[in-house]
Structures are given as C-alpha cells and as structure tokens.
C-alpha cells in the first residue's frame, strides 16, 4: 500500500493564474513554504481544477496565507532537446487562512463582517468536491 497525500501551509508568491484547458478551468499558483528552524523557503507550484480553480482565482492574491492538501505529481517536458522536470501539488482542498488586507473597513466603521463564522472555524475553505 502507498499513500500520496501532501499538506502544506504557506503564502502565495504571486496572484493565481487561470486558464482554460480543453473544457476545464485550471488555476495555478506558487506557494512559499518556510522550512523548520531556517530562514529560507521552498517554492511549490499548486494546480487547482474546475470549481476549486474558480474559487482560488477569485478570492486569493499574492501574500495570502493558505493551507493546501492534495497529491504530489511529477511533470516532465523537453525544450530544445533538454529534459525538464518539476513536482506539482494537485490540490483537493485550499483553506483560506487569513483575510485580504483591503477587504475590511471595520476599523473605520466598527461594523462586523458577515463571514465571522468562517473566522471562528479557522477561515473559509474551497474544496474540489464543490
């Protein structure tokens, strides 16, 4: 028996990029994941498909903190006779762990946002299951 399941927490290095592949929507982003007891990070590409891709493309931006779970996959391609490869996480679930910095004006108005329930449960979530 083997298990291929990855769980990562990190920040987006740039805004997500969406595109259409055949009849499907694909959104990709790079995730900076800090290493334990070190000042450097690993940079991981995350691919999201269909409904999950739509949520990620709509609500996430550079710098947002997210949790990602999914499968680790290998990709290989050849450019000018040179073989390239990389590892990618095919996301099943993306958990939004913080709020966008510009979305809240509670400090000036004193109003409570309508999604406070999501905050109490650790943030909003998007899932490939819909």
Short mmCIF file of N, CA, C and O in Angstrom, two decimals:
data_model
loop_
_atom_site.label_atom_id
_atom_site.label_comp_id
_atom_site.label_asym_id
_atom_site.label_seq_id
_atom_site.Cartn_x
_atom_site.Cartn_y
_atom_site.Cartn_z
N UNK A 1 0.84 -1.18 0.00
CA UNK A 1 0.00 0.00 0.00
C UNK A 1 0.89 1.25 0.00
O UNK A 1 1.92 1.28 0.64
N UNK A 2 0.47 2.26 -0.74
CA UNK A 2 1.18 3.53 -0.72
C UNK A 2 0.18 4.67 -0.60
O UNK A 2 -0.98 4.54 -0.98
N UNK A 3 0.64 5.76 -0.03
CA UNK A 3 -0.21 6.94 0.17
C UNK A 3 0.49 8.14 -0.43
O UNK A 3 1.67 8.37 -0.19
N UNK A 4 -0.23 8.90 -1.23
CA UNK A 4 0.29 10.13 -1.81
C UNK A 4 -0.62 11.26 -1.37
O UNK A 4 -1.62 11.56 -2.02
N UNK A 5 -0.30 11.88 -0.24
CA UNK A 5 -1.09 12.97 0.28
C UNK A 5 -0.15 14.02 0.86
O UNK A 5 0.71 13.71 1.67
N UNK A 6 -0.31 15.26 0.42
CA UNK A 6 0.54 16.37 0.82
C UNK A 6 -0.30 17.42 1.52
O UNK A 6 -1.40 17.74 1.06
N UNK A 7 0.21 17.95 2.64
CA UNK A 7 -0.45 19.06 3.33
C UNK A 7 0.61 20.15 3.53
O UNK A 7 1.67 19.89 4.09
N UNK A 8 0.32 21.35 3.03
CA UNK A 8 1.26 22.48 3.11
C UNK A 8 0.54 23.72 3.61
O UNK A 8 -0.64 23.92 3.33
N UNK A 9 1.27 24.58 4.30
CA UNK A 9 0.78 25.90 4.69
C UNK A 9 1.84 26.90 4.27
O UNK A 9 3.03 26.72 4.57
N UNK A 10 1.42 27.94 3.55
CA UNK A 10 2.36 28.95 3.10
C UNK A 10 1.64 30.14 2.50
O UNK A 10 0.41 30.24 2.56
N UNK A 11 2.43 31.03 1.91
CA UNK A 11 1.88 32.26 1.30
C UNK A 11 2.09 32.25 -0.21
O UNK A 11 3.11 31.77 -0.70
N UNK A 12 1.09 32.79 -0.93
CA UNK A 12 1.20 32.90 -2.37
C UNK A 12 2.29 33.88 -2.74
O UNK A 12 2.38 34.97 -2.17
N UNK A 13 3.13 33.51 -3.71
CA UNK A 13 4.23 34.38 -4.13
C UNK A 13 3.79 35.37 -5.21
O UNK A 13 4.50 36.32 -5.49
N UNK A 14 2.64 35.12 -5.82
CA UNK A 14 2.09 36.00 -6.86
C UNK A 14 0.59 35.71 -6.96
O UNK A 14 0.11 34.74 -6.38
N UNK A 15 -0.13 36.55 -7.68
CA UNK A 15 -1.54 36.30 -7.90
C UNK A 15 -1.72 34.99 -8.68
O UNK A 15 -0.90 34.67 -9.55
N UNK A 16 -2.77 34.23 -8.40
CA UNK A 16 -3.03 32.99 -9.14
C UNK A 16 -3.27 33.29 -10.63
O UNK A 16 -3.78 34.36 -10.98
N UNK A 17 -2.91 32.33 -11.48
CA UNK A 17 -3.13 32.46 -12.93
C UNK A 17 -4.12 31.39 -13.37
O UNK A 17 -3.91 30.21 -13.11
N UNK A 18 -5.18 31.82 -14.05
CA UNK A 18 -6.21 30.89 -14.53
C UNK A 18 -6.17 30.78 -16.04
O UNK A 18 -5.86 31.75 -16.74
N UNK A 19 -6.51 29.58 -16.53
CA UNK A 19 -6.62 29.37 -17.96
C UNK A 19 -7.56 28.20 -18.22
O UNK A 19 -7.86 27.43 -17.32
N UNK A 20 -8.00 28.10 -19.46
CA UNK A 20 -8.88 27.01 -19.85
C UNK A 20 -8.05 25.94 -20.54
O UNK A 20 -7.24 26.23 -21.42
N UNK A 21 -8.23 24.69 -20.10
CA UNK A 21 -7.56 23.54 -20.69
C UNK A 21 -8.65 22.60 -21.18
O UNK A 21 -9.30 21.94 -20.37
N UNK A 22 -8.87 22.58 -22.49
CA UNK A 22 -10.00 21.81 -23.04
C UNK A 22 -11.29 22.39 -22.52
O UNK A 22 -11.57 23.58 -22.70
N UNK A 23 -12.07 21.58 -21.82
CA UNK A 23 -13.34 22.05 -21.24
C UNK A 23 -13.21 22.36 -19.76
O UNK A 23 -14.21 22.57 -19.08
N UNK A 24 -12.00 22.39 -19.24
CA UNK A 24 -11.77 22.55 -17.80
C UNK A 24 -11.04 23.85 -17.49
O UNK A 24 -10.29 24.36 -18.31
N UNK A 25 -11.27 24.36 -16.29
CA UNK A 25 -10.56 25.55 -15.81
C UNK A 25 -9.44 25.10 -14.90
O UNK A 25 -9.64 24.27 -14.01
N UNK A 26 -8.26 25.67 -15.11
CA UNK A 26 -7.09 25.37 -14.29
C UNK A 26 -6.55 26.68 -13.73
O UNK A 26 -6.33 27.64 -14.46
N UNK A 27 -6.35 26.72 -12.42
CA UNK A 27 -5.73 27.87 -11.77
C UNK A 27 -4.49 27.37 -11.05
O UNK A 27 -4.55 26.39 -10.31
N UNK A 28 -3.37 28.05 -11.28
CA UNK A 28 -2.09 27.67 -10.66
C UNK A 28 -1.54 28.83 -9.85
O UNK A 28 -1.77 30.00 -10.17
N UNK A 29 -0.82 28.48 -8.80
CA UNK A 29 -0.11 29.50 -8.02
C UNK A 29 1.12 28.87 -7.38
O UNK A 29 1.23 27.66 -7.28
N UNK A 30 2.06 29.73 -7.00
CA UNK A 30 3.27 29.27 -6.31
C UNK A 30 3.09 29.57 -4.83
O UNK A 30 2.64 30.64 -4.44
N UNK A 31 3.48 28.61 -4.02
CA UNK A 31 3.34 28.71 -2.57
C UNK A 31 4.73 28.72 -1.95
O UNK A 31 5.55 27.84 -2.24
N UNK A 32 5.02 29.72 -1.12
CA UNK A 32 6.28 29.77 -0.36
C UNK A 32 6.03 29.11 0.99
O UNK A 32 5.19 29.56 1.76
N UNK A 33 6.75 28.01 1.24
CA UNK A 33 6.59 27.25 2.48
C UNK A 33 7.89 27.35 3.26
O UNK A 33 8.94 26.91 2.78
N UNK A 34 7.83 27.92 4.46
CA UNK A 34 9.02 28.09 5.29
C UNK A 34 9.53 26.74 5.76
O UNK A 34 8.77 25.83 6.04
N UNK A 35 10.85 26.66 5.87
CA UNK A 35 11.47 25.45 6.42
C UNK A 35 11.60 25.60 7.92
O UNK A 35 11.83 26.69 8.44
N UNK A 36 11.47 24.51 8.62
CA UNK A 36 11.58 24.50 10.07
C UNK A 36 13.00 24.90 10.48
O UNK A 36 13.97 24.41 9.95
N UNK A 37 13.09 25.82 11.44
CA UNK A 37 14.37 26.27 12.02
C UNK A 37 15.32 26.89 11.00
O UNK A 37 16.52 26.88 11.21
N UNK A 38 14.78 27.40 9.89
CA UNK A 38 15.63 28.03 8.89
C UNK A 38 14.94 29.26 8.34
O UNK A 38 13.72 29.40 8.41
N UNK A 39 15.74 30.14 7.76
CA UNK A 39 15.19 31.38 7.21
C UNK A 39 14.83 31.28 5.73
O UNK A 39 14.39 32.25 5.15
N UNK A 40 15.05 30.11 5.12
CA UNK A 40 14.69 30.00 3.71
C UNK A 40 13.38 29.25 3.54
O UNK A 40 12.79 28.78 4.49
N UNK A 41 12.93 29.18 2.29
CA UNK A 41 11.63 28.58 2.00
C UNK A 41 11.75 27.69 0.77
O UNK A 41 12.68 27.82 -0.03
N UNK A 42 10.80 26.80 0.63
CA UNK A 42 10.63 26.02 -0.59
C UNK A 42 9.47 26.64 -1.35
O UNK A 42 8.51 27.13 -0.76
N UNK A 43 9.57 26.63 -2.68
CA UNK A 43 8.54 27.22 -3.53
C UNK A 43 7.88 26.10 -4.32
O UNK A 43 8.53 25.41 -5.11
N UNK A 44 6.59 25.91 -4.08
CA UNK A 44 5.86 24.78 -4.63
C UNK A 44 4.76 25.29 -5.55
O UNK A 44 4.00 26.20 -5.18
N UNK A 45 4.64 24.69 -6.74
CA UNK A 45 3.55 25.01 -7.64
C UNK A 45 2.32 24.20 -7.25
O UNK A 45 2.42 23.00 -6.99
N UNK A 46 1.17 24.86 -7.19
CA UNK A 46 -0.09 24.21 -6.85
C UNK A 46 -1.06 24.40 -8.01
O UNK A 46 -1.24 25.52 -8.49
N UNK A 47 -1.65 23.30 -8.48
CA UNK A 47 -2.66 23.34 -9.54
C UNK A 47 -4.03 23.02 -8.96
O UNK A 47 -4.17 22.07 -8.20
N UNK A 48 -5.02 23.82 -9.34
CA UNK A 48 -6.41 23.62 -8.92
C UNK A 48 -7.25 23.51 -10.19
O UNK A 48 -6.97 24.18 -11.18
N UNK A 49 -8.30 22.69 -10.14
CA UNK A 49 -9.12 22.45 -11.31
C UNK A 49 -10.59 22.77 -11.04
O UNK A 49 -11.07 22.61 -9.93
N UNK A 50 -11.28 23.22 -12.07
CA UNK A 50 -12.73 23.40 -12.13
C UNK A 50 -13.27 24.31 -11.02
O UNK A 50 -12.84 25.45 -10.93
N UNK A 51 -14.20 23.85 -10.17
CA UNK A 51 -14.82 24.72 -9.15
C UNK A 51 -13.77 25.26 -8.18
O UNK A 51 -13.81 26.43 -7.81
N UNK A 52 -12.84 24.43 -7.77
CA UNK A 52 -11.77 24.88 -6.87
C UNK A 52 -10.93 25.96 -7.56
O UNK A 52 -10.58 26.97 -6.95
N UNK A 53 -10.65 25.77 -8.83
CA UNK A 53 -9.89 26.76 -9.60
C UNK A 53 -10.61 28.11 -9.62
O UNK A 53 -9.98 29.17 -9.48
N UNK A 54 -11.93 28.09 -9.77
CA UNK A 54 -12.70 29.33 -9.78
C UNK A 54 -12.63 30.07 -8.46
O UNK A 54 -12.42 31.28 -8.43
N UNK A 55 -12.77 29.35 -7.35
CA UNK A 55 -12.70 29.98 -6.02
C UNK A 55 -11.33 30.56 -5.75
O UNK A 55 -11.19 31.69 -5.27
N UNK A 56 -10.30 29.80 -6.06
CA UNK A 56 -8.93 30.25 -5.83
C UNK A 56 -8.63 31.47 -6.69
O UNK A 56 -8.06 32.46 -6.22
N UNK A 57 -9.02 31.43 -7.96
CA UNK A 57 -8.76 32.55 -8.86
C UNK A 57 -9.50 33.81 -8.45
O UNK A 57 -9.01 34.92 -8.64
N UNK A 58 -10.67 33.67 -7.86
CA UNK A 58 -11.49 34.81 -7.47
C UNK A 58 -11.04 35.43 -6.15
O UNK A 58 -10.97 36.65 -6.02
N UNK A 59 -10.73 34.61 -5.15
CA UNK A 59 -10.55 35.11 -3.79
C UNK A 59 -9.11 35.22 -3.30
O UNK A 59 -8.87 35.84 -2.27
N UNK A 60 -8.15 34.62 -3.99
CA UNK A 60 -6.78 34.67 -3.49
C UNK A 60 -5.92 35.65 -4.27
O UNK A 60 -6.19 35.94 -5.43
N UNK A 61 -4.89 36.15 -3.62
CA UNK A 61 -3.95 37.08 -4.25
C UNK A 61 -2.59 36.92 -3.58
O UNK A 61 -2.46 36.25 -2.55
N UNK A 62 -1.59 37.54 -4.17
CA UNK A 62 -0.23 37.49 -3.65
C UNK A 62 -0.21 37.82 -2.16
O UNK A 62 -0.85 38.77 -1.71
N UNK A 63 0.53 37.01 -1.40
CA UNK A 63 0.72 37.27 0.02
C UNK A 63 -0.27 36.59 0.93
O UNK A 63 -0.06 36.51 2.14
N UNK A 64 -1.39 36.07 0.38
CA UNK A 64 -2.40 35.41 1.22
C UNK A 64 -1.86 34.11 1.81
O UNK A 64 -1.12 33.37 1.16
N UNK A 65 -2.24 33.84 3.04
CA UNK A 65 -1.85 32.62 3.75
C UNK A 65 -2.90 31.54 3.48
O UNK A 65 -4.09 31.77 3.69
N UNK A 66 -2.45 30.37 3.00
CA UNK A 66 -3.37 29.28 2.69
C UNK A 66 -2.82 27.94 3.17
O UNK A 66 -1.61 27.77 3.32
N UNK A 67 -3.73 27.03 3.41
CA UNK A 67 -3.39 25.63 3.63
C UNK A 67 -3.84 24.86 2.41
O UNK A 67 -4.92 25.10 1.87
N UNK A 68 -3.01 23.95 1.94
CA UNK A 68 -3.30 23.19 0.73
C UNK A 68 -3.15 21.71 1.04
O UNK A 68 -2.19 21.30 1.69
N UNK A 69 -4.10 20.90 0.58
CA UNK A 69 -3.93 19.45 0.64
C UNK A 69 -4.22 18.88 -0.74
O UNK A 69 -5.05 19.40 -1.48
N UNK A 70 -3.49 17.84 -1.08
CA UNK A 70 -3.66 17.22 -2.39
C UNK A 70 -2.63 16.15 -2.64
O UNK A 70 -2.01 15.63 -1.71
N UNK A 71 -2.41 15.84 -3.92
CA UNK A 71 -1.47 14.81 -4.36
C UNK A 71 -0.23 15.44 -4.94
O UNK A 71 -0.30 16.44 -5.64
N UNK A 72 0.92 14.82 -4.69
CA UNK A 72 2.17 15.24 -5.31
C UNK A 72 2.29 14.56 -6.66
O UNK A 72 2.12 13.33 -6.76
N UNK A 73 2.55 15.34 -7.70
CA UNK A 73 2.69 14.80 -9.05
C UNK A 73 3.98 15.28 -9.68
O UNK A 73 4.47 16.36 -9.35
N UNK A 74 4.53 14.50 -10.57
CA UNK A 74 5.74 14.86 -11.31
C UNK A 74 5.37 15.22 -12.74
O UNK A 74 4.52 14.57 -13.34
N UNK A 75 6.01 16.25 -13.28
CA UNK A 75 5.81 16.65 -14.66
C UNK A 75 7.16 16.68 -15.35
O UNK A 75 8.15 17.11 -14.76
N UNK A 76 7.19 16.22 -16.59
CA UNK A 76 8.42 16.27 -17.39
C UNK A 76 8.09 16.81 -18.77
O UNK A 76 7.02 16.54 -19.31
N UNK A 77 9.02 17.60 -19.33
CA UNK A 77 8.85 18.11 -20.68
C UNK A 77 10.23 18.39 -21.25
O UNK A 77 11.21 18.48 -20.52
N UNK A 78 10.28 18.49 -22.58
CA UNK A 78 11.54 18.72 -23.28
C UNK A 78 11.46 20.05 -24.01
O UNK A 78 10.48 20.33 -24.71
N UNK A 79 12.48 20.88 -23.83
CA UNK A 79 12.59 22.15 -24.54
C UNK A 79 13.97 22.21 -25.17
O UNK A 79 14.98 22.09 -24.46
N UNK A 80 14.01 22.37 -26.48
CA UNK A 80 15.28 22.43 -27.21
C UNK A 80 16.18 21.25 -26.88
O UNK A 80 17.40 21.40 -26.69
N UNK A 81 15.59 20.07 -26.79
CA UNK A 81 16.35 18.85 -26.53
C UNK A 81 16.77 18.64 -25.09
O UNK A 81 17.43 17.66 -24.77
N UNK A 82 16.40 19.55 -24.21
CA UNK A 82 16.78 19.43 -22.80
C UNK A 82 15.57 19.01 -21.97
O UNK A 82 14.51 19.62 -22.07
N UNK A 83 15.75 17.98 -21.15
CA UNK A 83 14.67 17.46 -20.32
C UNK A 83 14.53 18.29 -19.06
O UNK A 83 15.50 18.58 -18.37
N UNK A 84 13.30 18.71 -18.77
CA UNK A 84 12.99 19.48 -17.56
C UNK A 84 11.99 18.69 -16.74
O UNK A 84 11.19 17.92 -17.28
N UNK A 85 12.00 18.89 -15.44
CA UNK A 85 11.01 18.23 -14.58
C UNK A 85 10.73 19.10 -13.37
O UNK A 85 11.53 19.98 -13.01
N UNK A 86 9.58 18.87 -12.75
CA UNK A 86 9.21 19.58 -11.53
C UNK A 86 8.14 18.77 -10.81
O UNK A 86 7.47 17.92 -11.39
N UNK A 87 7.99 19.06 -9.54
CA UNK A 87 6.92 18.47 -8.75
C UNK A 87 5.83 19.52 -8.55
O UNK A 87 6.13 20.69 -8.33
N UNK A 88 4.59 19.08 -8.62
CA UNK A 88 3.42 19.95 -8.51
C UNK A 88 2.44 19.30 -7.55
O UNK A 88 2.30 18.08 -7.53
N UNK A 89 1.75 20.12 -6.74
CA UNK A 89 0.67 19.60 -5.91
C UNK A 89 -0.64 19.81 -6.66
O UNK A 89 -0.96 20.94 -7.04
N UNK A 90 -1.35 18.71 -6.91
CA UNK A 90 -2.70 18.78 -7.49
C UNK A 90 -3.65 18.89 -6.31
O UNK A 90 -3.88 17.92 -5.58
N UNK A 91 -4.16 20.09 -6.07
CA UNK A 91 -4.93 20.39 -4.86
C UNK A 91 -6.31 19.76 -4.87
O UNK A 91 -7.03 19.81 -5.87
N UNK A 92 -6.67 19.17 -3.73
CA UNK A 92 -8.03 18.71 -3.48
C UNK A 92 -8.79 19.74 -2.65
O UNK A 92 -10.01 19.82 -2.71
N UNK A 93 -8.04 20.50 -1.83
CA UNK A 93 -8.65 21.46 -0.91
C UNK A 93 -7.68 22.61 -0.69
O UNK A 93 -6.47 22.39 -0.56
N UNK A 94 -8.21 23.82 -0.66
CA UNK A 94 -7.42 25.01 -0.33
C UNK A 94 -8.16 25.75 0.77
O UNK A 94 -9.32 26.13 0.60
N UNK A 95 -7.50 25.92 1.89
CA UNK A 95 -8.09 26.60 3.06
C UNK A 95 -7.55 28.03 3.11
O UNK A 95 -6.33 28.22 3.15
N UNK A 96 -8.44 29.02 3.09
CA UNK A 96 -8.02 30.41 3.19
C UNK A 96 -7.81 30.72 4.66
O UNK A 96 -8.75 30.71 5.45
N UNK A 97 -6.57 30.98 5.06
CA UNK A 97 -6.23 31.11 6.48
C UNK A 97 -6.17 32.54 6.99
O UNK A 97 -5.96 32.76 8.18
N UNK A 98 -6.29 33.51 6.12
CA UNK A 98 -6.33 34.90 6.56
C UNK A 98 -7.32 35.67 5.69
O UNK A 98 -7.94 35.11 4.80
N UNK A 99 -7.46 36.93 5.99
CA UNK A 99 -8.35 37.80 5.21
C UNK A 99 -7.50 38.68 4.30
O UNK A 99 -6.40 39.05 4.66
N UNK A 100 -8.06 39.08 3.16
CA UNK A 100 -7.34 40.05 2.34
C UNK A 100 -7.21 41.37 3.08
O UNK A 100 -8.15 41.79 3.77
N UNK A 101 -6.08 42.00 2.98
CA UNK A 101 -5.81 43.23 3.74
C UNK A 101 -6.75 44.36 3.38
O UNK A 101 -7.06 45.19 4.22
N UNK A 102 -7.25 44.42 2.15
CA UNK A 102 -8.07 45.55 1.72
C UNK A 102 -9.57 45.31 1.84
O UNK A 102 -10.34 46.20 1.55
N UNK A 103 -10.01 44.14 2.26
CA UNK A 103 -11.44 43.84 2.22
C UNK A 103 -12.22 44.32 3.44
O UNK A 103 -13.43 44.33 3.44
N UNK A 104 -11.53 44.69 4.50
CA UNK A 104 -12.25 45.03 5.73
C UNK A 104 -12.12 46.52 6.04
O UNK A 104 -11.04 47.07 6.01
N UNK A 105 -13.26 47.14 6.35
CA UNK A 105 -13.21 48.54 6.78
C UNK A 105 -13.78 48.65 8.19
O UNK A 105 -14.25 49.69 8.59
N UNK A 106 -13.71 47.56 8.96
CA UNK A 106 -14.26 47.56 10.31
C UNK A 106 -13.56 48.57 11.21
O UNK A 106 -14.15 49.12 12.12
N UNK A 107 -12.30 48.84 10.95
CA UNK A 107 -11.57 49.76 11.82
C UNK A 107 -12.17 51.17 11.75
O UNK A 107 -12.18 51.89 12.74
N UNK A 108 -12.68 51.54 10.57
CA UNK A 108 -13.23 52.89 10.44
C UNK A 108 -14.73 52.94 10.70
O UNK A 108 -15.23 53.95 11.14
N UNK A 109 -15.45 51.83 10.43
CA UNK A 109 -16.90 51.86 10.58
C UNK A 109 -17.39 51.15 11.83
O UNK A 109 -18.51 51.35 12.25
N UNK A 110 -16.56 50.25 12.37
CA UNK A 110 -16.96 49.48 13.54
C UNK A 110 -17.92 48.36 13.22
O UNK A 110 -18.46 47.72 14.10
N UNK A 111 -18.15 48.09 11.91
CA UNK A 111 -19.09 47.04 11.52
C UNK A 111 -18.43 45.68 11.54
O UNK A 111 -17.24 45.56 11.29
N UNK A 112 -19.23 44.67 11.81
CA UNK A 112 -18.77 43.28 11.81
C UNK A 112 -19.03 42.68 10.44
O UNK A 112 -20.08 42.89 9.86
N UNK A 113 -18.08 41.92 9.89
CA UNK A 113 -18.27 41.26 8.61
C UNK A 113 -19.24 40.10 8.75
O UNK A 113 -19.33 39.47 9.80
N UNK A 114 -19.93 39.76 7.67
CA UNK A 114 -20.92 38.69 7.70
C UNK A 114 -20.32 37.30 7.75
O UNK A 114 -21.00 36.35 8.05
N UNK A 115 -18.99 37.16 7.47
CA UNK A 115 -18.39 35.83 7.47
C UNK A 115 -17.60 35.56 8.74
O UNK A 115 -16.63 34.83 8.73
N UNK A 116 -18.03 36.12 9.87
CA UNK A 116 -17.32 35.90 11.13
C UNK A 116 -17.38 34.43 11.56
O UNK A 116 -16.52 33.96 12.27
N UNK A 117 -18.38 33.69 11.10
CA UNK A 117 -18.46 32.26 11.41
C UNK A 117 -17.29 31.52 10.79
O UNK A 117 -16.69 30.66 11.42
N UNK A 118 -16.92 31.89 9.57
CA UNK A 118 -15.77 31.23 8.92
C UNK A 118 -14.50 31.52 9.70
O UNK A 118 -13.66 30.65 9.84
N UNK A 119 -14.35 32.75 10.23
CA UNK A 119 -13.17 33.06 11.03
C UNK A 119 -13.11 32.22 12.28
O UNK A 119 -12.05 31.74 12.67
N UNK A 120 -14.24 32.03 12.92
CA UNK A 120 -14.26 31.24 14.14
C UNK A 120 -13.90 29.79 13.89
O UNK A 120 -13.40 29.10 14.77
N UNK A 121 -14.09 29.34 12.65
CA UNK A 121 -13.78 27.96 12.31
C UNK A 121 -12.44 27.85 11.58
O UNK A 121 -12.13 26.84 10.96
N UNK A 122 -11.63 28.91 11.62
CA UNK A 122 -10.30 28.84 11.01
C UNK A 122 -10.23 29.37 9.60
O UNK A 122 -9.28 29.13 8.90
N UNK A 123 -11.20 30.11 9.15
CA UNK A 123 -11.16 30.70 7.82
C UNK A 123 -12.11 30.00 6.86
O UNK A 123 -12.77 29.05 7.21
N UNK A 124 -12.16 30.52 5.64
CA UNK A 124 -13.02 29.94 4.61
C UNK A 124 -12.27 28.82 3.91
O UNK A 124 -11.07 28.78 3.90
N UNK A 125 -13.02 27.92 3.33
CA UNK A 125 -12.40 26.81 2.63
C UNK A 125 -12.99 26.67 1.25
O UNK A 125 -14.14 26.97 1.01
N UNK A 126 -12.17 26.20 0.32
CA UNK A 126 -12.62 25.84 -1.01
C UNK A 126 -12.19 24.41 -1.21
O UNK A 126 -11.11 24.01 -0.83
N UNK A 127 -13.06 23.62 -1.81
CA UNK A 127 -12.77 22.22 -1.99
C UNK A 127 -13.08 21.78 -3.40
O UNK A 127 -13.99 22.29 -4.03
N UNK A 128 -12.30 20.83 -3.90
CA UNK A 128 -12.54 20.31 -5.23
C UNK A 128 -13.86 19.56 -5.31
O UNK A 128 -14.44 19.42 -6.37
N UNK A 129 -14.36 19.08 -4.18
CA UNK A 129 -15.62 18.35 -4.16
C UNK A 129 -16.82 19.26 -4.35
O UNK A 129 -17.92 18.81 -4.60
N UNK A 130 -16.60 20.58 -4.23
CA UNK A 130 -17.67 21.50 -4.55
C UNK A 130 -18.23 22.17 -3.41
O UNK A 130 -19.19 22.77 -3.33
#
